[in-house]
PDB file of C-alpha atoms in Angstrom:
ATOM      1  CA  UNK B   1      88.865 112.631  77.473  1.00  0.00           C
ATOM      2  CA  UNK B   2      90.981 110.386  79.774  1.00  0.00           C
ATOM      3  CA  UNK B   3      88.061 109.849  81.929  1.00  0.00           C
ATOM      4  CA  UNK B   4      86.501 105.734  81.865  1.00  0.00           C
ATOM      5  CA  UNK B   5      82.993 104.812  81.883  1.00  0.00           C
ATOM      6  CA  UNK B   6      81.262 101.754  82.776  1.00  0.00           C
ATOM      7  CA  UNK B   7      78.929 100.885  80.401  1.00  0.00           C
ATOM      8  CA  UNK B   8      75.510  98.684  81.372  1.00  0.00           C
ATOM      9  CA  UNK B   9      73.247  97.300  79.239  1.00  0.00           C
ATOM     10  CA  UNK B  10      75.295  96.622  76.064  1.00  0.00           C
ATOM     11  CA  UNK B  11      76.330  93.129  75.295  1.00  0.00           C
ATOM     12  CA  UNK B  12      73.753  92.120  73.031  1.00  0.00           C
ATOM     13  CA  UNK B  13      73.334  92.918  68.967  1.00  0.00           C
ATOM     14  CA  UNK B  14      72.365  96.587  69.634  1.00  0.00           C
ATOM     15  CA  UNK B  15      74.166  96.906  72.688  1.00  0.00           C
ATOM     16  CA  UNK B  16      77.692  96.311  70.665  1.00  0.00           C
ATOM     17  CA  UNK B  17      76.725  98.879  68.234  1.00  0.00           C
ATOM     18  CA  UNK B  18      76.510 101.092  71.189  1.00  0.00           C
ATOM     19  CA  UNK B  19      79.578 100.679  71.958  1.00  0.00           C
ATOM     20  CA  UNK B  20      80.900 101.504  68.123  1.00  0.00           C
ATOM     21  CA  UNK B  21      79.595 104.855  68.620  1.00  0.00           C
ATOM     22  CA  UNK B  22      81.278 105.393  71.960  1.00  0.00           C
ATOM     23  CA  UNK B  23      84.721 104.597  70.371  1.00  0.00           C
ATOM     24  CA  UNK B  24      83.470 106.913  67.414  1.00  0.00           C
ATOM     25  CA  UNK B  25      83.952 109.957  69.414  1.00  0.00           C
ATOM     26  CA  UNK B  26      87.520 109.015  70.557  1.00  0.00           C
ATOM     27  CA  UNK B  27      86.710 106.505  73.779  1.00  0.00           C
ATOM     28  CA  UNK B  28      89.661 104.045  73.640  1.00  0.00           C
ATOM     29  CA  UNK B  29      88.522 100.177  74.595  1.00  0.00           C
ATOM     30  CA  UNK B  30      90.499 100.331  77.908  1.00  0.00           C
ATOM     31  CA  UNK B  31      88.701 103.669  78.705  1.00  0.00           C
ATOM     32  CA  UNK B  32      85.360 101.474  78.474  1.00  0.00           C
ATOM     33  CA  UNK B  33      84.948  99.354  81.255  1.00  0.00           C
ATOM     34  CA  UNK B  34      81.867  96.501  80.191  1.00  0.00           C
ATOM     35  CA  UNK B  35      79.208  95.078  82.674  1.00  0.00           C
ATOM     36  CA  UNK B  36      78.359  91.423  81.615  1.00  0.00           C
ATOM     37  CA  UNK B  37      76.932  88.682  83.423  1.00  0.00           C
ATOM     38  CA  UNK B  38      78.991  85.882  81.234  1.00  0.00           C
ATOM     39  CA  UNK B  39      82.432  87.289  80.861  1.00  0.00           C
ATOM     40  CA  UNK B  40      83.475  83.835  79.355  1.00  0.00           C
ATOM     41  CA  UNK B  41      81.133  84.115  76.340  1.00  0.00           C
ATOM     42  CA  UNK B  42      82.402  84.096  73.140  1.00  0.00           C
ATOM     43  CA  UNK B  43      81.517  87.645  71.976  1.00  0.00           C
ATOM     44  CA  UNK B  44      82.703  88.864  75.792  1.00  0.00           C
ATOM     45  CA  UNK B  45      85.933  87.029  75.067  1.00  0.00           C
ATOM     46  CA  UNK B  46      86.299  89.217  71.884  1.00  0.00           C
ATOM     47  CA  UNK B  47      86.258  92.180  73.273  1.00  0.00           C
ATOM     48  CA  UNK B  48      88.344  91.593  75.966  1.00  0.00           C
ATOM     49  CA  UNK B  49      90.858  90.486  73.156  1.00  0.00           C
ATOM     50  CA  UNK B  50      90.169  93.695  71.511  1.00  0.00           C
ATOM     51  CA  UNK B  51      91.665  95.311  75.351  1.00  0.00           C
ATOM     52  CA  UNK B  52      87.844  96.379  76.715  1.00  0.00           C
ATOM     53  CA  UNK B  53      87.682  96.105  80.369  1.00  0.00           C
ATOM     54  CA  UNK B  54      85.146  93.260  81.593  1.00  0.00           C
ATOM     55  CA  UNK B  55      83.556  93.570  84.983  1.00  0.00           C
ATOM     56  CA  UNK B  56      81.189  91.027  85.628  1.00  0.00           C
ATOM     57  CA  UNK B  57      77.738  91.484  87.779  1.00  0.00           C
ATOM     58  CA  UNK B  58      74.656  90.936  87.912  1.00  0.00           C
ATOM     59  CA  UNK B  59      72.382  93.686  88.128  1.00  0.00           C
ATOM     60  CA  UNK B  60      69.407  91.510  89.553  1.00  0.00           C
ATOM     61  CA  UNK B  61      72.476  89.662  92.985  1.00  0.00           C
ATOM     62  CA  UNK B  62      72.960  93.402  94.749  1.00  0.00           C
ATOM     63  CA  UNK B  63      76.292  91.077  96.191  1.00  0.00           C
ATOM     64  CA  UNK B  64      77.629  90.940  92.423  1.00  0.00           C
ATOM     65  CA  UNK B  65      77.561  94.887  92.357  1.00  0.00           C
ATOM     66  CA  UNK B  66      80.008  95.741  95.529  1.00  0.00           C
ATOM     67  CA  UNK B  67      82.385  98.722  93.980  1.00  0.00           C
ATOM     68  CA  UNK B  68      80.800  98.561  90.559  1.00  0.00           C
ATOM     69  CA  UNK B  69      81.886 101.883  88.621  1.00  0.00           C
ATOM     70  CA  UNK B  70      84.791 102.471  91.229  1.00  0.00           C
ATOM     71  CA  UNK B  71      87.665 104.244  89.062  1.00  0.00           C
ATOM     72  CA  UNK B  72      84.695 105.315  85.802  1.00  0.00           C
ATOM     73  CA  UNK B  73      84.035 109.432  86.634  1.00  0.00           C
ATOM     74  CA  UNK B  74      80.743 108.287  84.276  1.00  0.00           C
ATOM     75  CA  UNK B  75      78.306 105.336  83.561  1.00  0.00           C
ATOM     76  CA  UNK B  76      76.208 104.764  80.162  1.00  0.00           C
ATOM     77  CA  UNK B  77      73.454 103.112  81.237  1.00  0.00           C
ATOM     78  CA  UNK B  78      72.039 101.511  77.619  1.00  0.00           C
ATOM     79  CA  UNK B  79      69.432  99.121  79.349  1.00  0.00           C
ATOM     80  CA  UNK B  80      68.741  97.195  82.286  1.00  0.00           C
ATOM     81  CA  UNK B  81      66.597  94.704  81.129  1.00  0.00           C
ATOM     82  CA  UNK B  82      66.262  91.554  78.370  1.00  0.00           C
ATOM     83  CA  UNK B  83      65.834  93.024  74.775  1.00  0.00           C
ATOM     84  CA  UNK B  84      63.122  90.721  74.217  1.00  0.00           C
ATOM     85  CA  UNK B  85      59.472  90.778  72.841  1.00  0.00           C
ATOM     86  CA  UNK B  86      57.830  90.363  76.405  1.00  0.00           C
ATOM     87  CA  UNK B  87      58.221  93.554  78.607  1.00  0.00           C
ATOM     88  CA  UNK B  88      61.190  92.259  80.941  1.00  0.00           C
ATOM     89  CA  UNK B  89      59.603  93.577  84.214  1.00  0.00           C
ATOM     90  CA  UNK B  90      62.443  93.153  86.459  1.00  0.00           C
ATOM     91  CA  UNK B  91      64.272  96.485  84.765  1.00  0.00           C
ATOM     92  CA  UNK B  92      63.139  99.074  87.122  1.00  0.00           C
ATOM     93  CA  UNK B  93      64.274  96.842  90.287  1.00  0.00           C
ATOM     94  CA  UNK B  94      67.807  96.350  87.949  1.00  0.00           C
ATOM     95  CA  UNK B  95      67.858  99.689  87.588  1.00  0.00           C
ATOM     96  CA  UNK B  96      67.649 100.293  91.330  1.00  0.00           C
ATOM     97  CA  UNK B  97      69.948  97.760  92.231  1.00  0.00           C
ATOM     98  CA  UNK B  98      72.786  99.592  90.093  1.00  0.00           C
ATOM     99  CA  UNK B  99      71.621 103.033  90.849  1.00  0.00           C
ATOM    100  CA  UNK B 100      71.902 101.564  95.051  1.00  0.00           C
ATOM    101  CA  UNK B 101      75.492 100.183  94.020  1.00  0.00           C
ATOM    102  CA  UNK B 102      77.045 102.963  92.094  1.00  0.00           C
ATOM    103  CA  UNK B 103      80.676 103.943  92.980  1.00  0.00           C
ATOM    104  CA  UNK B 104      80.764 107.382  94.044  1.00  0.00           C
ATOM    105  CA  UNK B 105      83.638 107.969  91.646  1.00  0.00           C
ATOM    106  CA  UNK B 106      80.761 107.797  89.240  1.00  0.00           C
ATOM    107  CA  UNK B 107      79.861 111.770  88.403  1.00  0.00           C
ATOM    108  CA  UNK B 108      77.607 111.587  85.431  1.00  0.00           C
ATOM    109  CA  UNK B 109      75.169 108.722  84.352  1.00  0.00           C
ATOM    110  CA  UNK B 110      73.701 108.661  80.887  1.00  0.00           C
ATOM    111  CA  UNK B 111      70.442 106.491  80.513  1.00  0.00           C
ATOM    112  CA  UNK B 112      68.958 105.198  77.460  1.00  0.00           C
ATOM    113  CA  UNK B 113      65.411 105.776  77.877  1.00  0.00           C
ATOM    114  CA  UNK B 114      62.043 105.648  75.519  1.00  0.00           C
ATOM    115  CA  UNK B 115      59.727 109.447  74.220  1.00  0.00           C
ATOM    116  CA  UNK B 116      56.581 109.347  75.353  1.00  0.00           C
ATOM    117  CA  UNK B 117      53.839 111.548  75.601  1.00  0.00           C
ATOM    118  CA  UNK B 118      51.888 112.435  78.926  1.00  0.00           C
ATOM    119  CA  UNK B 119      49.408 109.520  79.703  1.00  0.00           C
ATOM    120  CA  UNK B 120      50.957 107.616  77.302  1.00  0.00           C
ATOM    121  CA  UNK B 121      49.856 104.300  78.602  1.00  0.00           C
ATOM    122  CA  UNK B 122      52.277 102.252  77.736  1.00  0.00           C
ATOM    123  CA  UNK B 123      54.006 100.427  80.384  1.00  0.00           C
ATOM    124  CA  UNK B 124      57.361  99.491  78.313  1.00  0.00           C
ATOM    125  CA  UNK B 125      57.681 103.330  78.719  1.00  0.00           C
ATOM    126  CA  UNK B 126      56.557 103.670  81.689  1.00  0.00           C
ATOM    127  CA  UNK B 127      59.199 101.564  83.298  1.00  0.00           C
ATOM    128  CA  UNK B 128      62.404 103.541  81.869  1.00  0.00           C
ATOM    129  CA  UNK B 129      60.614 106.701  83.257  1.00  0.00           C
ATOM    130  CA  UNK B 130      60.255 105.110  86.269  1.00  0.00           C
ATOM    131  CA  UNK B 131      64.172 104.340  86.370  1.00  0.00           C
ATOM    132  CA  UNK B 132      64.344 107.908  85.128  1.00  0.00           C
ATOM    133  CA  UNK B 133      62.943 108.792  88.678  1.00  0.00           C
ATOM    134  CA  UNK B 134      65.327 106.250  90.507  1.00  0.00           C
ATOM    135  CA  UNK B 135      68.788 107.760  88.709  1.00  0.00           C
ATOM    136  CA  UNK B 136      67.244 111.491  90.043  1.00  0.00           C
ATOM    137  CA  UNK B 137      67.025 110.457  93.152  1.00  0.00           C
ATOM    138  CA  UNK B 138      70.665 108.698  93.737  1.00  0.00           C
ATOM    139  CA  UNK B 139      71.945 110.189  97.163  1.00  0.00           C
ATOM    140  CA  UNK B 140      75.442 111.168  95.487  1.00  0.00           C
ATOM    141  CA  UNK B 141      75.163 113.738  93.861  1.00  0.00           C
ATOM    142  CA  UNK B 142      75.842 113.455  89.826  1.00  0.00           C
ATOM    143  CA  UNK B 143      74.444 114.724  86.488  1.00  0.00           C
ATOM    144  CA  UNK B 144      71.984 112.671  84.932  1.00  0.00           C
ATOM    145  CA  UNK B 145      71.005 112.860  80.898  1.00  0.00           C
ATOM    146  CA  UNK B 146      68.133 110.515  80.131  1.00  0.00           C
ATOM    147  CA  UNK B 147      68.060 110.103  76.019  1.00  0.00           C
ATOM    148  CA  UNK B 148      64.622 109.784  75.049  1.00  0.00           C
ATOM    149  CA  UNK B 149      64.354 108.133  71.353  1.00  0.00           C
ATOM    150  CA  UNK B 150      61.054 106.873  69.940  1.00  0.00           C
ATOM    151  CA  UNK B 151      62.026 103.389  67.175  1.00  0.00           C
ATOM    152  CA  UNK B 152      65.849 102.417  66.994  1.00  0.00           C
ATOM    153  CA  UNK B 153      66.218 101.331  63.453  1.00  0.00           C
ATOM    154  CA  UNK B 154      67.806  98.406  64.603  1.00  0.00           C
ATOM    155  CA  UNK B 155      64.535  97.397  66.057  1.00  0.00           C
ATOM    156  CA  UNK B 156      64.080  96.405  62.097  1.00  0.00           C
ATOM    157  CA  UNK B 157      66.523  93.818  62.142  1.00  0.00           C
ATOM    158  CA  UNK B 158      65.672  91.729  65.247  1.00  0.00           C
ATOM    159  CA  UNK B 159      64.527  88.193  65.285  1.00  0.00           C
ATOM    160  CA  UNK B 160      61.591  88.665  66.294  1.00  0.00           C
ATOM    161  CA  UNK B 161      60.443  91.445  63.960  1.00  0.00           C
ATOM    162  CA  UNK B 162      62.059  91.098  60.394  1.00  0.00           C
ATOM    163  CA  UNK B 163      59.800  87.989  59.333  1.00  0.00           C
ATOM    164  CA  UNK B 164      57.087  90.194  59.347  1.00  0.00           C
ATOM    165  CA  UNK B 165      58.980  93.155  57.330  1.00  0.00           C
ATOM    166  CA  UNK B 166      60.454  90.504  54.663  1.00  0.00           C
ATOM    167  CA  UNK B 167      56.682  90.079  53.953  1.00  0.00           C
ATOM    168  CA  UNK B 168      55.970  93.475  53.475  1.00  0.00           C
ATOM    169  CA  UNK B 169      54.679  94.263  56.793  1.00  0.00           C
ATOM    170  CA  UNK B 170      55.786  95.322  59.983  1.00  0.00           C
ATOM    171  CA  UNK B 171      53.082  96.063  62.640  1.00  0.00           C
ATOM    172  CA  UNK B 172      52.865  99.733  64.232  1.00  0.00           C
ATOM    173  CA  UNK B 173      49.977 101.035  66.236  1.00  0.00           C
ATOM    174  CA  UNK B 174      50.097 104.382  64.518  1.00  0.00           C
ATOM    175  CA  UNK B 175      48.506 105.251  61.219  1.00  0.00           C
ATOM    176  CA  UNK B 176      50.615 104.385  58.256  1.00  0.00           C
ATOM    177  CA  UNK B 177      50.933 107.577  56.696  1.00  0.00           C
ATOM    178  CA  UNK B 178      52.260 109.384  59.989  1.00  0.00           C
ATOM    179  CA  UNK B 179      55.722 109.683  60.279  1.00  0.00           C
ATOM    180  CA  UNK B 180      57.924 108.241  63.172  1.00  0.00           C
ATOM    181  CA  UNK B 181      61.380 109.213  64.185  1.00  0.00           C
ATOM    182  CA  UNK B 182      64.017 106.646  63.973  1.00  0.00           C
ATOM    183  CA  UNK B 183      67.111 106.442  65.175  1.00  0.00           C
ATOM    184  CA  UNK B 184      70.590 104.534  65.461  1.00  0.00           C
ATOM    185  CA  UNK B 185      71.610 102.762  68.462  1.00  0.00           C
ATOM    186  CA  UNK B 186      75.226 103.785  67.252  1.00  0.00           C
ATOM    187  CA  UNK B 187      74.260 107.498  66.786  1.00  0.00           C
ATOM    188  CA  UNK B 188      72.920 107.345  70.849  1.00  0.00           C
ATOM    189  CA  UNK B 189      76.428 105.581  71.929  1.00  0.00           C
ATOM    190  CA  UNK B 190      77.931 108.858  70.034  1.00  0.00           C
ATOM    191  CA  UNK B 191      75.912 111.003  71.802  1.00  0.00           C
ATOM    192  CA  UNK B 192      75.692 109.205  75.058  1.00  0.00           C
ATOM    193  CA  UNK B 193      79.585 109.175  74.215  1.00  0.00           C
ATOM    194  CA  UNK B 194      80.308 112.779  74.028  1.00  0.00           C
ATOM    195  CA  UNK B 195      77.891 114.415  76.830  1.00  0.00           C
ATOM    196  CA  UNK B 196      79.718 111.669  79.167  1.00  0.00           C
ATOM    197  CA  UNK B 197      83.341 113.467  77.755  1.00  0.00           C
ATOM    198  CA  UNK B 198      82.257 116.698  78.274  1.00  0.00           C
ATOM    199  CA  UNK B 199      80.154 116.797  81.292  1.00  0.00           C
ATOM    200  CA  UNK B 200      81.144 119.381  84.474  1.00  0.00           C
ATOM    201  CA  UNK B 201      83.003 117.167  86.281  1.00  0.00           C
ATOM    202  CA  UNK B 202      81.671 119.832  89.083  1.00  0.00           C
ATOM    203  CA  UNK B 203      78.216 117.800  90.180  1.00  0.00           C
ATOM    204  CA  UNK B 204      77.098 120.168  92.775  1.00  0.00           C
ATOM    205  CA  UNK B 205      75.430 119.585  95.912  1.00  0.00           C
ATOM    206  CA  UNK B 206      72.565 117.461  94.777  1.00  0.00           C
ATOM    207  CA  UNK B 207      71.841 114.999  91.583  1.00  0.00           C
ATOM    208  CA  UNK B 208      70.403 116.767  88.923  1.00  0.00           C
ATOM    209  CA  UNK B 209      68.308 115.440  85.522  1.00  0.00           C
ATOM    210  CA  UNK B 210      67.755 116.915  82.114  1.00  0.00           C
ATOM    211  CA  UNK B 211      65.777 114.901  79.875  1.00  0.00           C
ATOM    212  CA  UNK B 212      66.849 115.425  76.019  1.00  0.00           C
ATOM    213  CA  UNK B 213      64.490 113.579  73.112  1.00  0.00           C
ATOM    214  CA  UNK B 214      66.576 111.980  70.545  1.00  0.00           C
ATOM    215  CA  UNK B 215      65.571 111.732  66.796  1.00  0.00           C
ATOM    216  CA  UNK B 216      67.170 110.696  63.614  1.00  0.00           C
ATOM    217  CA  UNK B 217      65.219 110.322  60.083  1.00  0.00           C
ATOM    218  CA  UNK B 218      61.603 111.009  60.158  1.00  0.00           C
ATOM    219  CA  UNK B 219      59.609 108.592  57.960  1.00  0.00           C
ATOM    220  CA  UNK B 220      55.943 106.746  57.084  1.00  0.00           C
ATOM    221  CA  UNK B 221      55.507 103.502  57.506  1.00  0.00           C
ATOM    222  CA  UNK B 222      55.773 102.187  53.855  1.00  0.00           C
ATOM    223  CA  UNK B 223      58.838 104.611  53.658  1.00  0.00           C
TER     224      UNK B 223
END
């Protein structure tokens, strides 16, 4: 595909390796245009070096977002909030500050979302199915995928969780011998990558959703 995509969300550690798995399925850095609040930091400046396309906004200043996607036919939406320990409550009004902003040139959205049962209870879930709601509901019509994956594996490696796992331990309100289904943040960049590149370009007369849940290796906990 010729086609570029803006792509939210994706700065950080996990972000980036996002990104990796965009370019694995044949996106070319100027075909990937990169939302960032700090375009002068030092990892931004890399990129840029590297020929990405920086836009910079802030998805919390509505002003920041004036044409944001114009010239992308699709947006990757990887997250719209902090990836930090505390639940980052402003996501869903992010998330509807983009959605509110979107270029019309934009024809397919991808969102990186969480699985979750019915009555799950759990509000870090809760809020990316409430932005699930606020990308079906965008008044120009598009195609919307919302990638539902239950534990990135990268969520092993953060700061605030491998202490805990070099001791032996890492904390999981599930019973140890169930399994869980991990996945790669690259592996949903490569996925996210190539429904963006072959999406109907055709989006109809009104926004539609499809919700797809997103699994990789399927282990215990002391696996």
């Amino acid at each position: 595909s010729n086609d570029t995509i803006l792509v939210v969300g994706a700065t950080g550690t996990t972000g980036l390796r996002a990104i990796q798995g965009l370019l694995d399925v044949g996106y070319k850095p100027p075909q990937l245009q990169i939302m960032t609040r700090n375009a002068s930091k030092p990892n931004m400046k890399q990129l840029e070096k590297l020929g990405f396309d920086l836009v910079q906004a802030d998805l919390q200043r509505p002003s920041s977002l004036r044409d944001i996607g114009k010239g992308c036919t699709g947006c990757y939406i990887h997250a719209t909030g902090g990836d930090t320990k505390e639940l980052d409550t402003s996501e869903v009004s992010s998330a509807r500050n983009l959605c509110n902003a979107l270029h019309d040139d934009v024809r397919s959205i991808v969102y990186n979302s969480a699985a979750g049962a019915k009555d799950h209870g759990v509000k870090r879930i809760q809020q990316k199915h409430d932005i699930e709601g606020i990308l079906s509901e965008r008044k120009y019509p598009c195609h919307v995928t919302s990638l539902r994956a239950n534990i990135f594996c990268e969520e092993l490696w953060k700061l605030y969780t491998r202490p805990e796992i070099l001791q032996g331990r890492y904390p999981l309100p599930v019973n140890r011998w169930r399994k869980v289904y991990l996945t790669s943040v690259r592996d949903m960049g490569r996925l996210a990558g190539a429904i963006l590149a072959n999406e109907n370009k055709d989006q109809g007369s009104t926004t539609s959703i499809r919700i797809l849940n997103v699994a990789g290796d399927r282990m215990t906990g002391p696996q």
